[in-house]
Coordinates of C-alpha atoms in Angstrom, one line a residue:
Chain A
M1 CA 274.4 197.0 173.2
G2 CA 275.6 195.8 176.6
S3 CA 274.6 197.0 180.0
T4 CA 276.2 198.6 183.0
I5 CA 275.8 197.1 186.5
I6 CA 273.0 199.4 187.6
E7 CA 271.1 198.7 184.3
K8 CA 271.3 195.0 185.0
I9 CA 270.2 195.3 188.6
V10 CA 267.2 197.5 187.6
R11 CA 266.4 195.2 184.7
N12 CA 266.4 192.1 187.0
N13 CA 264.1 194.0 189.4
V14 CA 261.5 195.3 186.9
G15 CA 261.7 192.4 184.5
R16 CA 262.6 194.3 181.3
D17 CA 265.5 196.1 179.7
V18 CA 265.9 199.7 180.9
K19 CA 267.9 202.7 179.6
P20 CA 269.4 205.7 181.5
G21 CA 266.9 208.5 182.0
E22 CA 263.9 206.2 182.1
I23 CA 261.7 206.6 185.2
V24 CA 260.7 203.2 186.6
T25 CA 259.1 201.8 189.7
V26 CA 261.3 199.3 191.5
N27 CA 260.3 196.6 194.1
V28 CA 262.3 197.3 197.2
D29 CA 264.3 194.3 198.7
R30 CA 265.3 196.0 202.0
V31 CA 265.0 199.3 203.8
M32 CA 267.0 200.8 206.6
I33 CA 265.7 203.4 209.0
H34 CA 267.9 205.0 211.7
D35 CA 267.2 206.6 215.0
I36 CA 267.3 210.3 214.0
F37 CA 264.4 209.9 211.5
I38 CA 262.2 207.2 213.0
P39 CA 259.8 209.7 214.7
F40 CA 259.3 211.4 211.3
V41 CA 258.9 208.1 209.4
A42 CA 256.4 206.8 212.0
S43 CA 254.2 209.9 211.9
K44 CA 254.3 210.2 208.1
F45 CA 253.5 206.5 207.7
E46 CA 250.4 206.9 209.9
E47 CA 249.4 210.2 208.3
M48 CA 249.5 208.5 204.9
G49 CA 246.9 206.1 206.2
F50 CA 248.9 202.9 206.2
T51 CA 248.0 200.3 208.8
K52 CA 250.7 197.7 208.0
I53 CA 254.2 197.4 206.7
W54 CA 254.3 195.8 203.3
D55 CA 256.8 193.2 204.5
P56 CA 258.0 193.8 208.1
D57 CA 260.9 191.4 207.7
K58 CA 262.4 193.6 204.9
A59 CA 262.6 196.6 207.2
V60 CA 265.5 197.2 209.6
L61 CA 265.6 199.8 212.4
I62 CA 269.0 200.8 213.7
Y63 CA 269.9 203.2 216.6
D64 CA 273.3 204.7 215.9
H65 CA 273.4 208.5 215.7
L66 CA 272.0 209.0 219.1
V67 CA 273.5 206.0 221.0
P68 CA 274.0 206.4 223.8
A69 CA 271.8 209.5 224.3
S70 CA 273.8 212.8 224.6
Q71 CA 270.7 215.0 224.9
V72 CA 267.6 214.4 227.0
D73 CA 265.3 214.5 223.9
D74 CA 267.3 211.8 222.2
T75 CA 265.6 209.1 224.2
R76 CA 262.2 210.0 222.7
H77 CA 263.6 208.5 219.4
F78 CA 264.2 205.2 221.1
R79 CA 260.8 205.1 222.7
I80 CA 259.0 205.9 219.4
G81 CA 261.2 203.4 217.5
N82 CA 260.4 200.7 220.0
E83 CA 256.7 201.4 219.8
F84 CA 256.8 201.3 216.0
V85 CA 258.6 198.0 215.9
E86 CA 256.1 196.5 218.4
K87 CA 253.0 197.9 216.7
Y88 CA 253.9 196.8 213.1
G89 CA 255.6 193.5 213.9
M90 CA 259.2 194.3 212.8
K91 CA 261.9 191.9 214.0
N92 CA 265.0 193.5 212.7
I93 CA 266.1 196.1 215.3
H94 CA 269.6 197.0 216.6
R95 CA 269.6 199.2 219.7
S96 CA 273.4 199.4 220.3
D97 CA 275.2 197.1 217.9
G98 CA 276.9 199.7 215.8
I99 CA 276.6 202.0 212.8
C100 CA 273.7 201.3 210.4
H101 CA 275.8 200.9 207.2
Q102 CA 278.2 198.5 208.9
L103 CA 275.4 196.4 210.3
M104 CA 273.4 196.2 207.1
T105 CA 276.2 194.3 205.3
E106 CA 277.8 192.7 208.4
A107 CA 274.5 191.2 209.7
G108 CA 273.6 189.9 206.2
Y109 CA 270.7 192.2 205.4
V110 CA 272.0 193.1 201.9
K111 CA 272.9 190.7 199.1
P112 CA 274.3 191.3 195.6
G113 CA 271.7 192.7 193.2
D114 CA 269.4 193.9 195.9
V115 CA 267.5 197.2 195.7
V116 CA 267.9 198.9 199.1
F117 CA 266.9 202.3 200.4
G118 CA 267.9 204.0 203.7
T119 CA 267.1 207.2 205.5
D120 CA 270.8 208.1 205.5
S121 CA 272.8 209.6 202.6
H122 CA 275.6 207.1 203.0
T123 CA 273.3 204.2 202.1
T124 CA 275.4 204.1 198.9
T125 CA 277.7 201.9 201.0
Y126 CA 276.0 198.6 200.0
G127 CA 277.3 198.9 196.5
C128 CA 280.4 197.3 198.0
V129 CA 278.6 193.9 197.6
G130 CA 277.0 194.8 194.3
A131 CA 273.7 196.1 195.6
F132 CA 271.9 199.2 194.3
S133 CA 271.4 201.2 197.5
S134 CA 270.7 204.9 197.9
G135 CA 269.6 207.4 200.5
I136 CA 266.1 208.9 200.7
G137 CA 264.1 211.1 203.0
Y138 CA 261.6 210.1 205.7
T139 CA 258.5 210.8 203.6
E140 CA 259.6 208.4 200.8
M141 CA 260.7 205.9 203.5
A142 CA 257.1 206.0 204.9
S143 CA 255.7 205.4 201.4
I144 CA 258.0 202.4 200.8
L145 CA 257.0 200.9 204.1
G146 CA 253.4 201.1 202.9
T147 CA 253.8 200.1 199.3
G148 CA 257.2 198.2 198.9
T149 CA 258.0 200.3 195.9
L150 CA 259.7 203.5 194.8
W151 CA 260.1 205.4 191.6
I152 CA 263.7 206.0 190.4
R153 CA 265.3 207.5 187.4
V154 CA 267.7 204.9 185.9
P155 CA 271.1 206.6 186.2
E156 CA 273.9 207.0 183.7
T157 CA 277.1 205.4 184.8
I158 CA 280.6 206.7 185.3
K159 CA 283.2 203.9 185.0
V160 CA 286.3 204.2 187.2
E161 CA 289.0 201.8 186.3
I162 CA 292.0 201.3 188.6
T163 CA 294.9 199.1 187.7
G164 CA 298.2 198.2 189.4
N165 CA 299.5 198.0 193.0
L166 CA 298.9 200.7 195.6
P167 CA 301.9 202.2 197.4
A168 CA 302.1 200.9 201.0
N169 CA 301.0 204.2 202.6
V170 CA 297.9 204.5 200.4
M171 CA 294.5 203.2 201.4
A172 CA 291.1 202.9 199.7
K173 CA 290.2 206.1 201.4
D174 CA 292.9 208.0 199.5
I175 CA 291.5 206.7 196.3
I176 CA 288.0 207.8 196.9
L177 CA 289.1 211.2 198.2
K178 CA 291.2 211.7 195.1
L179 CA 288.3 210.7 192.9
I180 CA 285.9 213.1 194.7
G181 CA 288.5 215.8 194.3
D182 CA 288.7 215.1 190.5
L183 CA 284.9 214.8 190.0
G184 CA 283.9 217.6 192.3
A185 CA 281.1 217.6 194.9
D186 CA 278.5 217.4 192.2
G187 CA 280.5 215.6 189.6
A188 CA 278.4 212.4 189.8
T189 CA 275.0 213.8 190.8
Y190 CA 272.2 211.5 189.8
K191 CA 274.8 209.1 188.3
A192 CA 276.0 205.6 189.2
L193 CA 279.7 205.0 189.8
E194 CA 281.1 201.6 188.7
F195 CA 284.5 200.5 190.0
T196 CA 286.6 198.1 188.0
G197 CA 290.2 197.0 187.4
D198 CA 292.6 194.6 189.1
T199 CA 293.3 197.1 192.0
V200 CA 289.7 196.9 193.2
E201 CA 289.6 193.2 192.5
K202 CA 292.4 192.8 195.0
M203 CA 290.7 194.9 197.6
S204 CA 288.9 193.6 200.6
V205 CA 285.1 194.1 200.9
A206 CA 285.9 196.5 203.8
S207 CA 288.1 198.7 201.5
R208 CA 285.4 198.7 198.8
M209 CA 282.9 199.7 201.5
S210 CA 285.0 202.9 202.3
M211 CA 284.8 203.8 198.6
S212 CA 281.1 203.1 198.0
N213 CA 280.3 204.9 201.3
M214 CA 281.8 208.2 200.1
A215 CA 280.3 208.1 196.6
I216 CA 277.5 210.4 197.8
E217 CA 280.2 213.1 198.4
A218 CA 280.5 213.4 194.6
G219 CA 276.7 213.4 194.5
A220 CA 276.4 209.8 193.2
K221 CA 273.2 207.9 193.5
C222 CA 275.0 204.6 194.0
A223 CA 278.5 203.1 193.7
L224 CA 278.9 199.5 192.5
F225 CA 281.5 196.8 192.7
T226 CA 281.1 193.5 190.8
P227 CA 280.3 190.6 193.3
D228 CA 283.2 188.1 193.5
E229 CA 284.5 185.4 195.7
K230 CA 285.4 187.9 198.4
T231 CA 281.8 189.2 198.3
A232 CA 280.5 185.7 198.6
E233 CA 282.7 185.0 201.6
Y234 CA 281.7 188.3 203.3
C235 CA 278.0 187.7 202.7
E236 CA 278.3 184.0 203.5
I237 CA 276.6 183.0 200.3
E238 CA 277.3 181.1 197.1
L239 CA 277.0 183.5 194.2
T240 CA 274.3 182.7 191.7
D241 CA 274.8 183.1 187.9
K242 CA 272.7 186.2 188.0
E243 CA 274.9 187.7 190.7
R244 CA 278.1 186.8 188.8
D245 CA 276.6 188.6 185.8
L246 CA 276.6 191.9 187.6
V247 CA 279.6 193.2 185.7
G248 CA 279.7 196.1 183.3
D249 CA 279.6 194.7 179.7
A250 CA 282.5 195.7 177.4
D251 CA 280.0 197.3 175.0
A252 CA 277.9 199.0 177.7
E253 CA 277.5 202.8 177.4
Y254 CA 279.2 205.0 180.0
C255 CA 278.8 208.7 180.2
R256 CA 282.3 209.0 181.4
V257 CA 285.3 206.7 181.9
L258 CA 288.2 207.5 184.3
H259 CA 291.4 205.5 184.5
Y260 CA 293.8 205.6 187.4
Q261 CA 297.1 203.9 187.8
A262 CA 297.4 202.6 191.4
E263 CA 301.1 203.4 191.7
D264 CA 300.3 207.1 191.0
F265 CA 298.2 207.5 194.2
V266 CA 299.6 209.3 197.2
P267 CA 298.1 209.9 200.7
V268 CA 295.6 212.8 200.5
M269 CA 293.3 214.8 202.7
A270 CA 290.1 216.7 202.1
C271 CA 290.7 220.1 203.6
P272 CA 288.1 222.4 205.3
S273 CA 285.3 222.6 204.6
N274 CA 284.4 220.7 201.4
V275 CA 285.0 217.1 200.7
D276 CA 286.2 217.9 197.2
N277 CA 288.9 220.2 198.5
V278 CA 291.5 217.5 198.2
K279 CA 295.3 218.0 198.6
P280 CA 298.3 215.6 198.9
V281 CA 299.2 215.2 202.6
A282 CA 302.8 216.2 201.7
E283 CA 301.5 219.8 200.9
L284 CA 299.8 220.0 204.3
A285 CA 302.6 218.6 206.4
G286 CA 303.6 220.5 209.5
K287 CA 300.1 221.9 210.4
E288 CA 299.5 221.4 214.1
I289 CA 296.5 219.5 215.2
D290 CA 294.3 219.1 218.4
Q291 CA 292.5 215.9 217.8
V292 CA 292.3 212.8 215.7
F293 CA 289.2 210.7 215.1
I294 CA 289.4 207.1 213.7
G295 CA 286.0 205.6 213.2
S296 CA 282.7 206.0 211.3
C297 CA 280.9 204.0 208.6
T298 CA 283.7 205.1 206.3
N299 CA 286.7 203.8 208.3
G300 CA 285.8 202.1 211.5
R301 CA 286.4 198.6 210.4
L302 CA 288.8 196.0 211.6
E303 CA 291.4 196.6 208.8
D304 CA 291.2 200.3 209.6
L305 CA 291.8 199.9 213.3
M306 CA 294.6 197.4 212.5
A307 CA 296.2 199.9 210.1
A308 CA 296.1 202.6 212.8
A309 CA 297.6 200.1 215.3
E310 CA 300.4 199.2 213.0
V311 CA 301.4 202.9 212.8
L312 CA 301.0 203.5 216.5
K313 CA 302.6 200.3 217.9
G314 CA 305.2 201.2 220.5
K315 CA 304.4 204.9 220.0
H316 CA 302.3 207.3 222.0
V317 CA 299.8 210.0 221.0
A318 CA 301.5 213.4 221.1
P319 CA 301.0 215.6 224.2
Y320 CA 297.8 217.8 223.9
V321 CA 296.4 215.6 221.1
K322 CA 293.4 213.5 221.8
L323 CA 292.9 210.3 219.7
I324 CA 289.4 209.1 219.6
V325 CA 288.8 205.6 218.2
T326 CA 285.3 204.4 217.5
P327 CA 284.8 200.9 216.1
A328 CA 282.0 200.7 213.5
S329 CA 280.2 197.8 215.2
R330 CA 280.2 195.6 218.3
K331 CA 281.5 192.7 216.3
I332 CA 284.5 194.8 215.1
Y333 CA 285.1 196.0 218.6
R334 CA 285.2 192.3 219.8
Q335 CA 287.5 191.2 216.9
A336 CA 289.8 194.2 217.6
V337 CA 290.0 193.2 221.3
E338 CA 290.6 189.5 220.5
N339 CA 293.5 190.2 218.0
G340 CA 295.3 192.7 220.2
T341 CA 294.5 195.8 218.2
M342 CA 292.6 197.5 220.9
A343 CA 295.5 196.9 223.4
I344 CA 298.0 198.6 221.1
L345 CA 295.7 201.6 220.5
A346 CA 294.9 201.9 224.3
E347 CA 298.6 201.7 225.1
A348 CA 299.3 204.4 222.6
G349 CA 296.8 206.7 224.5
A350 CA 293.7 206.3 222.4
I351 CA 290.3 207.2 223.9
I352 CA 288.2 204.2 222.8
T353 CA 284.4 204.7 222.6
H354 CA 281.4 202.5 222.1
P355 CA 280.4 201.7 218.4
S356 CA 278.2 204.4 217.0
C357 CA 278.2 207.4 214.7
G358 CA 279.8 209.4 217.5
L359 CA 281.9 212.3 216.6
C360 CA 281.2 212.0 212.8
C361 CA 277.8 213.6 213.2
G362 CA 279.1 216.0 215.8
R363 CA 276.8 215.0 218.6
T364 CA 279.0 213.4 221.1
G365 CA 282.5 212.2 222.0
G366 CA 285.0 214.9 221.2
I367 CA 283.3 218.1 220.1
L368 CA 285.8 220.8 219.0
T369 CA 285.8 224.6 219.2
D370 CA 286.9 227.7 217.4
G371 CA 290.5 227.5 216.0
E372 CA 290.9 223.8 216.6
T373 CA 292.0 221.3 214.0
V374 CA 291.0 217.7 213.7
V375 CA 292.2 214.9 211.4
A376 CA 289.3 212.5 210.9
T377 CA 288.7 209.3 209.0
N378 CA 284.9 209.9 208.4
N379 CA 283.2 211.2 205.3
R380 CA 282.3 214.9 205.8
N381 CA 284.2 218.0 206.8
F382 CA 281.3 220.4 206.4
L383 CA 281.2 223.7 208.3
G384 CA 280.2 223.0 211.9
R385 CA 280.0 219.3 211.5
M386 CA 282.1 218.4 214.6
G387 CA 281.6 221.5 216.8
T388 CA 281.7 225.2 216.0
S389 CA 281.9 226.5 212.4
K390 CA 285.5 227.6 213.0
V391 CA 286.9 224.0 213.5
G392 CA 289.2 222.8 210.7
I393 CA 288.3 219.2 209.7
Y394 CA 290.8 217.3 207.5
L395 CA 289.5 214.0 206.2
A396 CA 292.1 211.3 205.9
S397 CA 292.8 207.5 205.8
P398 CA 293.3 205.6 209.1
K399 CA 297.1 205.3 208.3
S400 CA 297.4 209.1 207.8
A401 CA 295.3 209.8 210.9
A402 CA 297.3 207.5 213.1
A403 CA 300.6 209.0 211.9
C404 CA 299.2 212.5 212.6
A405 CA 298.1 211.5 216.2
A406 CA 301.7 210.3 217.0
A407 CA 303.3 213.4 215.5
G408 CA 300.9 216.0 216.8
K409 CA 300.8 217.6 213.4
I410 CA 300.0 216.6 209.8
V411 CA 302.6 214.2 208.5
V412 CA 302.8 211.8 205.6
P413 CA 302.2 208.2 206.9
Chain B
M1 CA 250.1 230.2 184.9
E2 CA 250.9 231.0 188.6
K3 CA 253.1 234.0 189.0
F4 CA 254.7 235.5 192.1
S5 CA 257.4 238.0 193.0
G6 CA 259.7 238.0 196.0
K7 CA 262.8 239.5 197.5
I8 CA 265.9 237.3 197.2
W9 CA 268.6 236.0 199.5
V10 CA 271.8 235.0 197.7
L11 CA 273.9 232.0 198.7
G12 CA 277.0 230.3 197.2
D13 CA 277.9 226.9 195.8
D14 CA 277.6 223.6 197.7
I15 CA 275.2 224.8 200.4
D16 CA 275.1 221.5 202.3
T17 CA 272.4 220.1 204.5
D18 CA 274.6 220.6 207.6
I19 CA 274.6 224.3 206.8
I20 CA 270.8 224.3 206.2
I21 CA 270.2 222.6 209.6
P22 CA 273.1 221.3 211.7
T23 CA 272.8 217.7 213.2
E24 CA 272.7 219.0 216.8
Y25 CA 269.2 220.5 216.2
L26 CA 267.8 217.4 214.4
A27 CA 266.4 215.9 217.6
L28 CA 264.2 218.9 218.4
K29 CA 260.6 217.9 218.3
T30 CA 259.3 219.8 215.2
V31 CA 260.8 221.5 212.2
K32 CA 259.3 224.7 213.6
D33 CA 261.6 224.4 216.6
M34 CA 264.5 223.8 214.3
A35 CA 263.8 226.7 211.9
P36 CA 265.6 229.4 213.9
Y37 CA 268.9 227.5 213.5
A38 CA 268.6 227.3 209.7
F39 CA 271.8 228.3 207.9
S40 CA 273.4 229.0 211.3
P41 CA 276.9 227.7 210.6
L42 CA 277.1 230.1 207.6
R43 CA 274.9 233.0 208.5
P44 CA 273.4 232.8 212.0
E45 CA 271.2 235.9 211.5
L46 CA 269.6 234.7 208.2
A47 CA 266.7 232.6 209.6
A48 CA 265.4 235.6 211.5
Q49 CA 265.6 237.9 208.5
I50 CA 263.8 235.7 206.0
Q51 CA 260.2 236.9 205.4
E52 CA 257.2 235.0 204.0
G53 CA 257.4 234.9 200.2
D54 CA 261.2 235.5 200.0
I55 CA 263.2 233.5 197.4
I56 CA 266.7 231.9 197.8
V57 CA 269.0 232.1 194.8
A58 CA 272.1 229.9 195.1
G59 CA 275.0 228.4 193.2
K60 CA 275.6 224.8 192.2
N61 CA 274.9 221.6 194.2
F62 CA 272.4 223.2 196.6
G63 CA 271.3 220.7 199.3
C64 CA 274.3 218.4 199.0
G65 CA 275.1 216.1 201.9
S66 CA 272.8 214.2 204.2
S67 CA 269.3 212.8 203.6
R68 CA 267.7 215.0 206.3
E69 CA 264.3 215.9 205.0
Q70 CA 264.1 218.6 207.6
A71 CA 266.3 220.7 205.3
P72 CA 263.6 221.4 202.7
E73 CA 260.8 221.4 205.4
I74 CA 262.6 224.1 207.3
I75 CA 263.2 226.2 204.2
K76 CA 259.4 225.9 203.5
T77 CA 258.6 226.7 207.2
L78 CA 260.7 229.9 207.0
G79 CA 258.3 231.1 204.3
I80 CA 260.7 230.7 201.3
K81 CA 258.5 230.5 198.2
C82 CA 261.1 228.7 196.0
V83 CA 264.8 228.0 195.7
I84 CA 266.5 228.8 192.4
A85 CA 270.0 227.3 192.1
K86 CA 272.5 226.4 189.4
S87 CA 271.9 222.8 190.3
F88 CA 270.5 220.7 193.2
A89 CA 271.8 217.5 195.0
R90 CA 269.7 214.4 194.3
I91 CA 268.2 213.5 197.7
F92 CA 267.4 217.2 198.5
F93 CA 265.6 217.4 195.2
R94 CA 263.4 214.4 195.9
N95 CA 262.7 215.6 199.4
S96 CA 261.7 219.0 198.2
I97 CA 259.3 217.7 195.6
N98 CA 257.8 215.3 198.3
N99 CA 257.2 218.3 200.6
G100 CA 255.9 220.6 197.9
L101 CA 258.9 223.0 198.0
L102 CA 259.4 224.5 194.5
L103 CA 262.9 224.2 193.1
I104 CA 264.0 225.8 189.9
E105 CA 267.3 225.1 188.1
N106 CA 268.9 228.1 186.4
D107 CA 272.6 228.4 185.8
K108 CA 272.7 232.1 184.9
L109 CA 270.6 234.0 187.4
R110 CA 272.9 233.6 190.4
D111 CA 275.7 235.5 188.7
V112 CA 273.7 238.6 187.8
V113 CA 271.6 239.2 191.0
N114 CA 272.3 241.1 194.2
E115 CA 270.9 240.2 197.6
G116 CA 267.7 242.1 198.2
D117 CA 266.7 242.3 194.5
E118 CA 263.2 241.5 193.6
I119 CA 262.4 238.8 191.0
T120 CA 259.2 237.5 189.4
V121 CA 258.7 233.8 188.7
T122 CA 256.1 232.5 186.3
I123 CA 255.9 228.7 187.1
N124 CA 257.0 226.4 184.2
E125 CA 257.7 229.5 182.1
S126 CA 260.3 232.0 183.2
I127 CA 262.1 234.1 185.8
E128 CA 262.2 237.9 185.4
H129 CA 265.0 240.1 186.9
N130 CA 265.7 243.7 186.0
G131 CA 263.9 243.4 182.7
S132 CA 265.7 240.2 181.6
Q133 CA 263.8 236.9 181.2
Y134 CA 265.3 233.5 182.1
P135 CA 263.4 230.5 180.8
I136 CA 262.5 227.6 183.1
T137 CA 262.4 224.0 182.0
S138 CA 259.3 222.1 183.1
L139 CA 259.4 219.0 185.5
P140 CA 258.8 215.4 184.4
Q141 CA 255.1 214.3 184.6
N142 CA 255.5 211.9 187.6
L143 CA 256.9 214.8 189.7
V144 CA 254.2 217.1 188.6
D145 CA 251.7 214.5 189.7
I146 CA 253.2 214.4 193.2
I147 CA 253.2 218.2 193.5
N148 CA 249.6 218.4 192.1
A149 CA 248.5 215.9 194.7
G150 CA 250.0 218.3 197.3
G151 CA 253.0 216.3 198.2
L152 CA 253.8 212.6 198.7
V153 CA 251.8 212.3 202.0
K154 CA 248.6 213.5 200.3
A155 CA 249.3 211.3 197.3
M156 CA 249.5 208.3 199.6
R157 CA 246.4 209.3 201.5
K158 CA 244.6 209.3 198.2
L159 CA 245.9 205.9 197.4
N160 CA 244.6 204.6 200.8
G161 CA 241.2 206.1 200.1
L162 CA 241.4 208.7 202.8
D163 CA 241.0 212.0 200.9

């Protein structure tokens, strides 16, 4: 009997074969803590009686949700974080470099086959390079900082095979939204997703990242892609045989297998206020909008900004519509300036913000009110996420979002 | 076996963590400060109405969304004795166990109860409502161990020789 990718990662970690449903204790390769939860992690860690971090170099602290502070109390999180880093000898801290999930892969903290936990639900993102990564709460994070271990239940795997060539107006975001719509918001709860097929093999790591990022919206514990040459280039490594072997075996056991033909995909949006409420953009066309947000750990990467710029080149954002663009990291911001993307977006009338979580978590940079509609490239459209509970949030790809910004209404890109 | 009764509040499917506590309140200093805003996007009056010992009965995928551990902590702070749902999201489930908030999975109860009804829970055995019994499946041993220790913080204190 063969193994799925997650079974291989856990096997390599614990040193023996494992089966879905088994509860095992894994050795953690890396942890990520963000600004919102650091005060709670710090107090639980000390309440637990720990006096040192098991391996300070394996811990990363990133300020992103609250950067720069929009409420007076936010600064308390930075002070507590800075004190924690100093006290326990942590070296890996990012105070204004971008969104945590972007930085974890971009700055080389995560490698194929790693076991990684973070205090953010979108920690599933690192499956884009073949790492097992998942979100946890602050109490469990405190216990990992002390022990370097965590118990997990080995998940069953849903295989998603995609073959063929995507239509020009379809992006990876449309694929993952369609999949979440098909699976439902709890369709992959406690399970691993495994993506395969020539369509995902042709995809950039950035596109894979958009997909693994949103796996949690179907409840998934992780979402894995097999590491390949693109992964190696992105991570700036040579793949080892063990890393190359992180592929689902032909005779592995899957609890479900889904097949999609790439040519069948169309641009879609997740409609208010559930991520699994997915409809073709064509069915929504004509709805007037107030704002567009292009950014987040889902779609704030260079290829996303370039896709938006391609749509907006020589055009202007519609009157009354605000277009907010938030690059996912400082590095992406710089690259987008250097290759002219930012100039195109600025000329088109975009409001360009500093790299951070920004509007995605509804704390800053474009809060909306009752009756307003926003088309956004981030990962959640929950009630009240970007302002009041009577804001309509439509989740879309950067291409769709840019086309809507120019038209002032929902249109097919 | 421990047994308790309580008045129920009934909620729907996919009650996400942004509903349980919106992000804008997460930087308040304590979960006690946050508790009045619990469920505010959906039912702004609910947090003030919940009494010590009440029970939440909800649909599928309760606690989906973010990893914010304040969600189960706030529910506990409000005095909710346990949450009974058709199913729970993964991170919320772990966070609840670690904070000693009792969760019970039951896919039938939600569809037969009305808000304000009283139910009786016998831990690891059954739920009783209007004379009908609904069996409860018991938790895996490693989770029982965490709950028995009084939550993960206490389990770690024990590990560090403090209690």
